[in-house]
Tab-separated table of C-alpha atoms and ligand atoms in Angstrom:
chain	number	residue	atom	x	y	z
A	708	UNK	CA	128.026	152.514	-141.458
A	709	UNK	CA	124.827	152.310	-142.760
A	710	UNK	CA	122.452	149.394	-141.803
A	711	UNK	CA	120.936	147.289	-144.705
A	712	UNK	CA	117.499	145.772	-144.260
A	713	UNK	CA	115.100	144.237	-146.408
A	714	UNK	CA	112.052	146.648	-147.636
A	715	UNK	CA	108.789	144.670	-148.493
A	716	UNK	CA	106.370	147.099	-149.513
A	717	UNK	CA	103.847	144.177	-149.950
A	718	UNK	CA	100.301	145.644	-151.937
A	719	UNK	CA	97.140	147.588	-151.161
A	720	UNK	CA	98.001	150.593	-148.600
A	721	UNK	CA	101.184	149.108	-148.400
A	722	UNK	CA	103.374	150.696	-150.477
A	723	UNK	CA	101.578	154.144	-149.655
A	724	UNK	CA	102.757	153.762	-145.722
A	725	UNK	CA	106.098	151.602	-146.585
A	726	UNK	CA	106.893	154.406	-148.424
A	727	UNK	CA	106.162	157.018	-145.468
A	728	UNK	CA	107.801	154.800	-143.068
A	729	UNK	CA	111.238	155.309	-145.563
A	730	UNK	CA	110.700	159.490	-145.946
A	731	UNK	CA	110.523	159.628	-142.159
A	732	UNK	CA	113.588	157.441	-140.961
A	733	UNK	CA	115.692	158.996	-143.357
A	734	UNK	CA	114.153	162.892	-141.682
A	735	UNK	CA	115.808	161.343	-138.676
A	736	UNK	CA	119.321	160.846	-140.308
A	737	UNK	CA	119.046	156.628	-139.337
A	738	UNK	CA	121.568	155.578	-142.401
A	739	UNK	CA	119.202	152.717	-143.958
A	740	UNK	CA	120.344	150.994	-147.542
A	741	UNK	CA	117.185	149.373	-148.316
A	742	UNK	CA	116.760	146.566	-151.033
A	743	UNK	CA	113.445	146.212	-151.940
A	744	UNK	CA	111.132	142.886	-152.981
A	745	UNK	CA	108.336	141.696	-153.641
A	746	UNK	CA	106.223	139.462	-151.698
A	747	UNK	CA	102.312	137.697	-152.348
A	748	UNK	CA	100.616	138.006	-155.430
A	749	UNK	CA	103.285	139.775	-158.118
A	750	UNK	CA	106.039	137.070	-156.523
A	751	UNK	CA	103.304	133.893	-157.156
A	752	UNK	CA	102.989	135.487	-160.468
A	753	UNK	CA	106.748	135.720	-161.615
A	754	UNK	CA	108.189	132.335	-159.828
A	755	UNK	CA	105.424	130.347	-158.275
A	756	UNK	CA	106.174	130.926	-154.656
A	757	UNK	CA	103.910	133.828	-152.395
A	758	UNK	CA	107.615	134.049	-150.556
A	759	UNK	CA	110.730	133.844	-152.782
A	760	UNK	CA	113.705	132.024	-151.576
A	761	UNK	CA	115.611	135.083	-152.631
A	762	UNK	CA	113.525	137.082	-150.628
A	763	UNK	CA	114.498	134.298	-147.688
A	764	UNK	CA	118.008	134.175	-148.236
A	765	UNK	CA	118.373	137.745	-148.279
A	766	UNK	CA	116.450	138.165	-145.294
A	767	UNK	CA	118.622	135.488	-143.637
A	768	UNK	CA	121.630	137.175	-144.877
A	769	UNK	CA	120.638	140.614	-143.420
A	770	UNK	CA	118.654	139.674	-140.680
A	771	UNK	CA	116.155	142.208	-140.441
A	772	UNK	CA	113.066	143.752	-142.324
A	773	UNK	CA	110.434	145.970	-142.513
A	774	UNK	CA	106.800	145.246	-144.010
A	775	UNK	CA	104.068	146.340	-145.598
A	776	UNK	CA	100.871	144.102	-145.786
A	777	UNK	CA	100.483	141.656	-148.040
A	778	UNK	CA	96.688	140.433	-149.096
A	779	UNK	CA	95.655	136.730	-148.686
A	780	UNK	CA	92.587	135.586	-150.995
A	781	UNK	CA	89.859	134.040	-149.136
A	782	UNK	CA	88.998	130.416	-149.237
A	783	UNK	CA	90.957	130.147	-152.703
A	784	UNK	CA	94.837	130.476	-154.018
A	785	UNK	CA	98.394	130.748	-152.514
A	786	UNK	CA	99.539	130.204	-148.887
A	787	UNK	CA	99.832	133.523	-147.111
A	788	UNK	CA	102.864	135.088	-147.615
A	789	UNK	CA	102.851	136.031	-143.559
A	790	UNK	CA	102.715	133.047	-142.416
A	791	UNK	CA	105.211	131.522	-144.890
A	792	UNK	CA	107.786	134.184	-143.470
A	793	UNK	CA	106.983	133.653	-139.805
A	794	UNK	CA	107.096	129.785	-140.343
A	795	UNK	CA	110.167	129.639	-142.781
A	796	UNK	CA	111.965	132.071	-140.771
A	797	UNK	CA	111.136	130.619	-137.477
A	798	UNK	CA	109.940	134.418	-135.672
A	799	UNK	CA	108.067	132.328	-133.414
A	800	UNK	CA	107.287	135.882	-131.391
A	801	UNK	CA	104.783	138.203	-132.843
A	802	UNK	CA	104.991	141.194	-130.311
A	803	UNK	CA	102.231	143.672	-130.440
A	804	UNK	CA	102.416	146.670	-127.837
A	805	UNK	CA	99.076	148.840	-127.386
A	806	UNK	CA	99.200	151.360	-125.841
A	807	UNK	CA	97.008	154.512	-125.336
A	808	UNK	CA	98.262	157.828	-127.110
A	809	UNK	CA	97.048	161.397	-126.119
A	810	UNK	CA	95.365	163.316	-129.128
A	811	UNK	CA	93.925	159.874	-130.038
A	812	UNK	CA	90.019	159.923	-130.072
A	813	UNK	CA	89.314	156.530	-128.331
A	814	UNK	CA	86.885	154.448	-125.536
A	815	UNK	CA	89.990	154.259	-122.959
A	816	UNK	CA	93.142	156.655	-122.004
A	817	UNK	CA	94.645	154.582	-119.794
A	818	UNK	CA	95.261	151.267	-122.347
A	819	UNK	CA	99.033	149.859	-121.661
A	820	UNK	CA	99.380	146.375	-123.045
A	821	UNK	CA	101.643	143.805	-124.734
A	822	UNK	CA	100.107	141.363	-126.629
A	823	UNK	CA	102.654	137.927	-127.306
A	824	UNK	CA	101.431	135.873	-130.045
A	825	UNK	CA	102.669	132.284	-130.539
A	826	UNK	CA	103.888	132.838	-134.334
A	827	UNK	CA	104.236	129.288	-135.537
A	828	UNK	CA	101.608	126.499	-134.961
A	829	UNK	CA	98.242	126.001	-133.738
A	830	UNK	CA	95.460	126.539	-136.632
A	831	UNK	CA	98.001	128.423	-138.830
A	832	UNK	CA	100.460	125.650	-140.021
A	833	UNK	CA	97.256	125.213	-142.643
A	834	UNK	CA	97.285	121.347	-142.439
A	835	UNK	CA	93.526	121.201	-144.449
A	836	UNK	CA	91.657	118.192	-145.540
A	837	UNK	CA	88.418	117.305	-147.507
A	838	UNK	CA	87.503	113.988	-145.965
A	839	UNK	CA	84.606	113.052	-147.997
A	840	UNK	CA	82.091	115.676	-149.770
A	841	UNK	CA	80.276	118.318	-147.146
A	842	UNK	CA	83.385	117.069	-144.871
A	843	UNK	CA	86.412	118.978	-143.728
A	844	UNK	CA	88.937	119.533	-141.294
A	845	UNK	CA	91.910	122.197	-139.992
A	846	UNK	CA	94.583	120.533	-137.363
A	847	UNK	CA	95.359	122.811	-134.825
A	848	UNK	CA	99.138	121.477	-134.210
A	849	UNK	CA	100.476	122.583	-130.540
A	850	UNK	CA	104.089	121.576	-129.431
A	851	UNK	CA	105.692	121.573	-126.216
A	852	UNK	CA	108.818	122.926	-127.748
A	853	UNK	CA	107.037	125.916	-129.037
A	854	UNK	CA	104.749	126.211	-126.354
A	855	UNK	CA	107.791	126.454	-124.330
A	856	UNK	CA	109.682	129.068	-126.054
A	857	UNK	CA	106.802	131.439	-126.175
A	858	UNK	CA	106.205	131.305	-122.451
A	859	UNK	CA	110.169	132.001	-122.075
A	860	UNK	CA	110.104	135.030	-124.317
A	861	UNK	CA	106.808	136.326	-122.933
A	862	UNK	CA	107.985	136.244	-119.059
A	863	UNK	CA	111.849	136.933	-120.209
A	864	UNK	CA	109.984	140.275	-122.225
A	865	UNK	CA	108.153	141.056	-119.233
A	866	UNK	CA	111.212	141.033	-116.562
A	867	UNK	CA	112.844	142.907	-119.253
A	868	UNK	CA	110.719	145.462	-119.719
A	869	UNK	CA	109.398	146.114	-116.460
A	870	UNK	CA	105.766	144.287	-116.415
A	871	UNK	CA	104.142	143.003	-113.709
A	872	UNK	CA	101.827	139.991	-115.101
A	873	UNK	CA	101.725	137.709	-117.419
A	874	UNK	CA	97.618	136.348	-118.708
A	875	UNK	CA	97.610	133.247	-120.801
A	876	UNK	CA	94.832	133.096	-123.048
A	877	UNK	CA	93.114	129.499	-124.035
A	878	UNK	CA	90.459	127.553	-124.475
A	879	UNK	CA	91.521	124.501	-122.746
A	880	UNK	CA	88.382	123.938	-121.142
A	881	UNK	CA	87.577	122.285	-125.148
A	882	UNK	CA	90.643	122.067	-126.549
A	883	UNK	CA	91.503	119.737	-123.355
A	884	UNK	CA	94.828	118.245	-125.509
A	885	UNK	CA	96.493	120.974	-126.968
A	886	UNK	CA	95.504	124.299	-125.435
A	887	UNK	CA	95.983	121.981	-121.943
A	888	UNK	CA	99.553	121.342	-123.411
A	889	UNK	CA	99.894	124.991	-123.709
A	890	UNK	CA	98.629	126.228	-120.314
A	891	UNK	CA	100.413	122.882	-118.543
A	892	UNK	CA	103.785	124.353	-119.810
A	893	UNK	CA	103.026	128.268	-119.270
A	894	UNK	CA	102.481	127.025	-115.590
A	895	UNK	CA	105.834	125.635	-115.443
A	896	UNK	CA	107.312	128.478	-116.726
A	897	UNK	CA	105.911	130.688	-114.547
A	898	UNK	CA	107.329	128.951	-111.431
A	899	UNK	CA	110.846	130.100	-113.338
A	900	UNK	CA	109.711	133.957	-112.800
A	901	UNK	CA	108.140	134.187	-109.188
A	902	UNK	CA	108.670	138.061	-109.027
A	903	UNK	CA	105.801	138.341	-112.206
A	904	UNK	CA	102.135	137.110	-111.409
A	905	UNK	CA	101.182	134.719	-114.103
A	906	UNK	CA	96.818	134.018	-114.710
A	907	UNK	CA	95.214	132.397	-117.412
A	908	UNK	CA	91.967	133.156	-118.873
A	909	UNK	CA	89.424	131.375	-120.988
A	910	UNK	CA	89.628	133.442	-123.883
A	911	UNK	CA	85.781	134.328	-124.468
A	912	UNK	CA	86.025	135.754	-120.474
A	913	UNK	CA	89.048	137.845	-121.979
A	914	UNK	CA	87.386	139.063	-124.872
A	915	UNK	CA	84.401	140.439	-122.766
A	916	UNK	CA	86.769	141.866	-119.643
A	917	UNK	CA	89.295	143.636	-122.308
A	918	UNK	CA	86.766	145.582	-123.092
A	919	UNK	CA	85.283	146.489	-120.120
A	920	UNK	CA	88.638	147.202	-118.487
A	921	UNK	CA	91.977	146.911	-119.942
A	922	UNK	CA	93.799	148.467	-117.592
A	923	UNK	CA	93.462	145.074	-115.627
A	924	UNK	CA	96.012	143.575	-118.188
A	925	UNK	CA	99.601	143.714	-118.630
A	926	UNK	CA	101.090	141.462	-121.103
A	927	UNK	CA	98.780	138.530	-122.600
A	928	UNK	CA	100.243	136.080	-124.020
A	929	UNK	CA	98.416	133.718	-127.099
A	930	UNK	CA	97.835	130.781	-129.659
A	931	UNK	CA	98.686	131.802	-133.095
A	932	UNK	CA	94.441	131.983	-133.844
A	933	UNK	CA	93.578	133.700	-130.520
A	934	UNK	CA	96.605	136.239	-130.948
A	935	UNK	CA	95.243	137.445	-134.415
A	936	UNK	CA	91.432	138.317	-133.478
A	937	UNK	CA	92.269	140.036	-129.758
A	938	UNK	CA	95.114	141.537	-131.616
A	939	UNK	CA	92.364	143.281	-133.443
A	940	UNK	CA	90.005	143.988	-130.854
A	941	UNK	CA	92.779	145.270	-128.537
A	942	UNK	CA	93.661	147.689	-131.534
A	943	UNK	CA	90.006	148.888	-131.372
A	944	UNK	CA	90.575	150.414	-127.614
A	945	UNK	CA	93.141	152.799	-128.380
A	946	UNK	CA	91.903	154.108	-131.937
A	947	UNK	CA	91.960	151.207	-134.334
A	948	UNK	CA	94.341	149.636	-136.499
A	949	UNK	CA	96.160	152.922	-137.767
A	950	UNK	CA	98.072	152.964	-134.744
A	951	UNK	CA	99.278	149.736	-133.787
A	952	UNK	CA	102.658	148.297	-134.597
A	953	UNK	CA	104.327	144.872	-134.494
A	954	UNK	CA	107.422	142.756	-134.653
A	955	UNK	CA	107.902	139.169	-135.735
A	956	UNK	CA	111.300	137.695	-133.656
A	957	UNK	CA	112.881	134.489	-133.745
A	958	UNK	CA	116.527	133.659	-132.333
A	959	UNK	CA	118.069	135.398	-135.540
A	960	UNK	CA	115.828	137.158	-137.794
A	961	UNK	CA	113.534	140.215	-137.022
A	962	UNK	CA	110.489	141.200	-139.818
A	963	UNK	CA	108.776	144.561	-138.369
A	964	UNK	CA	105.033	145.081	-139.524
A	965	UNK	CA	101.748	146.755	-137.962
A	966	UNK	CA	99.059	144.504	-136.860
A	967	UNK	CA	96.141	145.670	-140.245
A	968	UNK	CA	95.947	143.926	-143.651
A	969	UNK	CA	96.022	145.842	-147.053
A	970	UNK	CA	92.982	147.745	-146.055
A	971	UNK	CA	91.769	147.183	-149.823
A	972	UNK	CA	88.764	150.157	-149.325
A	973	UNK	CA	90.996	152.577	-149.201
A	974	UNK	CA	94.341	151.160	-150.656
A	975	UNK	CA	95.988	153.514	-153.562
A	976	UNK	CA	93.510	157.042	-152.530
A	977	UNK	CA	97.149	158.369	-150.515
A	978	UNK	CA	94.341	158.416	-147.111
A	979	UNK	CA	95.416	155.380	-145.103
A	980	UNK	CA	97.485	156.477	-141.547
A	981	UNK	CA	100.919	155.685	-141.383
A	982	UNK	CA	101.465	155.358	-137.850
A	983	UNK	CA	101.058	152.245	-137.007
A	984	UNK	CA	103.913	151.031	-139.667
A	985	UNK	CA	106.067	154.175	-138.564
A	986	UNK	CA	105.775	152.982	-134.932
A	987	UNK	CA	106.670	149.179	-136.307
A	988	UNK	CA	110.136	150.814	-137.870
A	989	UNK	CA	110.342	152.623	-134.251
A	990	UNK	CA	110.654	148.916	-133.019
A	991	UNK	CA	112.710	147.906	-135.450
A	992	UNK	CA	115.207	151.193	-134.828
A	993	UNK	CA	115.369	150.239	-131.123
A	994	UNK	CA	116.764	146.315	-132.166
A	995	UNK	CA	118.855	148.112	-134.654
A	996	UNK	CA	119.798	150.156	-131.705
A	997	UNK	CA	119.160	153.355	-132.826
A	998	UNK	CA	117.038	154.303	-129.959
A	999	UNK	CA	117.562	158.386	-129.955
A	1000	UNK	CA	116.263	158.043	-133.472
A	1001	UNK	CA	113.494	156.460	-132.683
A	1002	UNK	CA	112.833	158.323	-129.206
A	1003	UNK	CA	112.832	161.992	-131.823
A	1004	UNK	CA	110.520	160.270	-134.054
A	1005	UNK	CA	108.133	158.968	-131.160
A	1006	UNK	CA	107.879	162.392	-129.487
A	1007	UNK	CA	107.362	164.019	-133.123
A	1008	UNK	CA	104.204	161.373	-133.543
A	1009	UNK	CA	103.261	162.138	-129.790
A	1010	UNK	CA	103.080	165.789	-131.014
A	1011	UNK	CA	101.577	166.204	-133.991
A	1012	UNK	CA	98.480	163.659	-132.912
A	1013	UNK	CA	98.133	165.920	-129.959
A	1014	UNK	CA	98.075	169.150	-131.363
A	1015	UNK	CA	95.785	167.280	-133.572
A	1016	UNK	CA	95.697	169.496	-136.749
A	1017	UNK	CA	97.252	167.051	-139.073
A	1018	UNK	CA	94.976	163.242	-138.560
A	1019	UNK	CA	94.597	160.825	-141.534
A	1020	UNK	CA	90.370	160.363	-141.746
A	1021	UNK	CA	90.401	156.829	-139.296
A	1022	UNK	CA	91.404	159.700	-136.642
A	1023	UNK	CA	88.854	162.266	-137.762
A	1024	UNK	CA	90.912	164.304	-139.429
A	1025	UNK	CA	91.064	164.840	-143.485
A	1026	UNK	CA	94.971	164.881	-143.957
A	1027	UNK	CA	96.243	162.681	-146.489
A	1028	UNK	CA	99.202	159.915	-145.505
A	1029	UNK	CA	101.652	162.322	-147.389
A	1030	UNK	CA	100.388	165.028	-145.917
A	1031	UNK	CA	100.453	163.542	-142.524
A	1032	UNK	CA	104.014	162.465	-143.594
A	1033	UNK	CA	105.137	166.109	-144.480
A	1034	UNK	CA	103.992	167.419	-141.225
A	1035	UNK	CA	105.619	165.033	-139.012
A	1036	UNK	CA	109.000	165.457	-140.904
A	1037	UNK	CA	108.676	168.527	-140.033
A	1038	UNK	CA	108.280	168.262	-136.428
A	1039	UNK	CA	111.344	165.688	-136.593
A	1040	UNK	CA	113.444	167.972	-138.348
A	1041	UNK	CA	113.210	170.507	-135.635
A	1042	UNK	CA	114.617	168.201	-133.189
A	1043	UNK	CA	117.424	166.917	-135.244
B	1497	LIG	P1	92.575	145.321	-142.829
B	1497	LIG	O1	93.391	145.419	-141.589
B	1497	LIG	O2	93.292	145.452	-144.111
B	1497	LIG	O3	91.409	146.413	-142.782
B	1497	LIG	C1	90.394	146.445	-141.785
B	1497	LIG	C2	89.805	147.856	-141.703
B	1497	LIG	O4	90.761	148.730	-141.089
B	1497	LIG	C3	89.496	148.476	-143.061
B	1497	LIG	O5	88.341	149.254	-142.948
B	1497	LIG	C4	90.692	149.370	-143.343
B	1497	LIG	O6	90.430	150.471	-144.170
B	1497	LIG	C5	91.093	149.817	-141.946
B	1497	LIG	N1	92.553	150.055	-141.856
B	1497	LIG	C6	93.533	149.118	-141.779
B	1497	LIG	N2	94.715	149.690	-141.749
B	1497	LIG	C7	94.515	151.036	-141.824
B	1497	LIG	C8	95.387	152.167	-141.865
B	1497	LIG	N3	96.720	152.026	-141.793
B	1497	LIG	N4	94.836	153.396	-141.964
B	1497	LIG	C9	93.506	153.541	-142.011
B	1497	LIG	N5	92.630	152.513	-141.965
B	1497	LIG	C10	93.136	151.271	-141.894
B	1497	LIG	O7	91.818	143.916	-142.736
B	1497	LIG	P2	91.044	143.080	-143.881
B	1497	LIG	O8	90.223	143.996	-144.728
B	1497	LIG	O9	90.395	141.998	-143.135
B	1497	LIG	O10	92.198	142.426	-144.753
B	1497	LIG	C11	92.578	142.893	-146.042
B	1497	LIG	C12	93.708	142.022	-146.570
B	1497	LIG	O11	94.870	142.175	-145.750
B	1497	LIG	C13	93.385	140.515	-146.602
B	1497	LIG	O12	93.895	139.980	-147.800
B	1497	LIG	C14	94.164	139.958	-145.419
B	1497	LIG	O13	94.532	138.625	-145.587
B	1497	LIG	C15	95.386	140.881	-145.423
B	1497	LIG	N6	96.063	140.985	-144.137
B	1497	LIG	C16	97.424	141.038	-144.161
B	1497	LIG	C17	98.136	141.187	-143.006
B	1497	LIG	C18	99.616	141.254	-143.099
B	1497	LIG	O14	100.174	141.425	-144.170
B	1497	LIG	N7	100.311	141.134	-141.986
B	1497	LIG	C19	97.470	141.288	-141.692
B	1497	LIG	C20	96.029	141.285	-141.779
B	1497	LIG	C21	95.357	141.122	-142.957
């Protein structure tokens, strides 16, 4: 039977990738009925909302999607349509794995991380006020109840998956109240999972060892604000943003989407790399359960980066994403 999930192709490079994403799960016979929608600007144009409640009921319905990026104006308009999914839909885990690929130009070869991003609160839940004139403020909101959930899932994913550690990242030495909330209950938790080592880190001491050696970290787990930037910076070690995927989990729901934005420079020229989405629907495959699928498809990437003929121009190369696309259908097609 085939499975239904929800296709957001969002804007910018979006639908360019989205669209790859589709060609090369369907190369890999994965029996997907996909209903499209529209999310961010052309959804605030037609009803008012970046996030349509038919969009949300459908996605509750079906329980699963897959996403392109979706652009957020700057200081000005509508409330992300991101964080409006993660919030309304409660995926209070954003799981980012980076990881090191062969055929990859990059500074390391040996990167192997998980990043676990608190989804929900902190700086995100956009609670803004103008006090007076030349006068503002952001509440950072951190709760026990999802600071406790997020230290589960991060040591449950760990056990799970094999990992050895566990590095909270904060800022508690300021934030004394809330990031000390956060690291007070990671601590308990921890005491839960003796057989992983659990550290924290002050997250501007993380920023500078990450990139002098990663290979010191295993899974890090983070605030909502912190998650986003080392998100980022961890994408930089292993090639950039073209090549690293993500999932957003809650207790029911599941929206797969790489870490990047719209990448408006080069959105609509048919150049951006695919990967990185293609490995988010290898993700989503694997919680669909179609894990031989998704194995085909990862050792088709693995390939075709290594042999290194075929690279989209962020990898050196001067293939473009259909292009790219063709070639790795190929490769998939000749283990099918
Ligand atoms: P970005 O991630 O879109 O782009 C940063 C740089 O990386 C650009 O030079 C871009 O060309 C490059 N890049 C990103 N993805 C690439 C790919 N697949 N292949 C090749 N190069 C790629 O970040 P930026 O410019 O800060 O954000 C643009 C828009 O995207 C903003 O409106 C932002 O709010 C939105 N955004 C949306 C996200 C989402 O939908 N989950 C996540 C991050 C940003």
């Amino acid at each position: 039977m085939a499975h239904k999930v929800i296709l957001i192709p969002g804007d910018g490079i979006g639908p360019e990738i989205t669209e790859a994403a589709v060609r090369v799960i369907e190369a890999a016979g994965v029996d997907i009925e996909w209903e499209r929608h529209e999310a961010g600007i052309p959804s605030v144009q037609k009803c008012g909302l970046s996030v349509s409640d038919e969009l949300l009921d459908s996605i509750r319905r079906n329980k699963i999607a897959l996403k392109g990026p979706i652009t957020t104006l700057v200081g000005k308009g509508f409330k992300s349509a991101n964080v409006t999914l993660r919030q309304k839909l409660d995926l209070y885990a954003n799981l980012r794995p980076v990881k090191s690929i062969g055929g990859i130009r990059s500074r390391y070869d040996k990167v192997d991380l998980v990043i676990v991003r608190e989804n929900t609160e902190d700086l995100y839940t956009g609670i803004e006020n103008l006090i007076t004139p030349g006068v503002t403020q952001a509440i950072k909101i951190v709760t026990e109840r999802a600071s406790l959930r997020i230290a589960r899932w991060a040591f449950e994913y760990a056990k799970k998956n094999g990992r050895k550690k566990v590095t909270l990242v904060h800022k508690a030495n300021i934030m004394k109240i809330s990031d000390g909330l956060f690291l007070r209950i990671f601590d308990e938790v921890a005491r839960e999972y003796p057989e992983i080592v659990a550290e924290d880190m002050i997250v501007d001491a993380l920023a500078m060892n990450l990139v002098m050696d990663p290979s010191r970290f295993d899974v890090l787990l983070l605030g909502n604000l912190f998650g986003d930037i080392v998100s980022d910076l961890a994408a930089g070690l292993v090639g950039g943003l073209g090549v690293v995927p993500g999932a957003n989990i809650g207790e029911e729901y599941a929206v797969f989407e790489a870490v990047h934005g719209t990448a408006p420079d080069i959105a609509g020229k048919n150049i951006a790399n695919p990967t990185a989405l293609i490995f988010s629907a290898l993700l989503m495959l694997r919680h669909l359960g179609e894990d031989a699928a998704a194995d085909r498809i990862f050792k088709s990437v693995v390939v075709n980066l290594a042999i290194g003929k075929h690279l989209t121009a962020d990898l050196g190369g001067t293939c473009s994403t259909s292009e790219y696309t063709d070639e790795l259908i190929k490769e998939i097609k000749s283990r099918n």
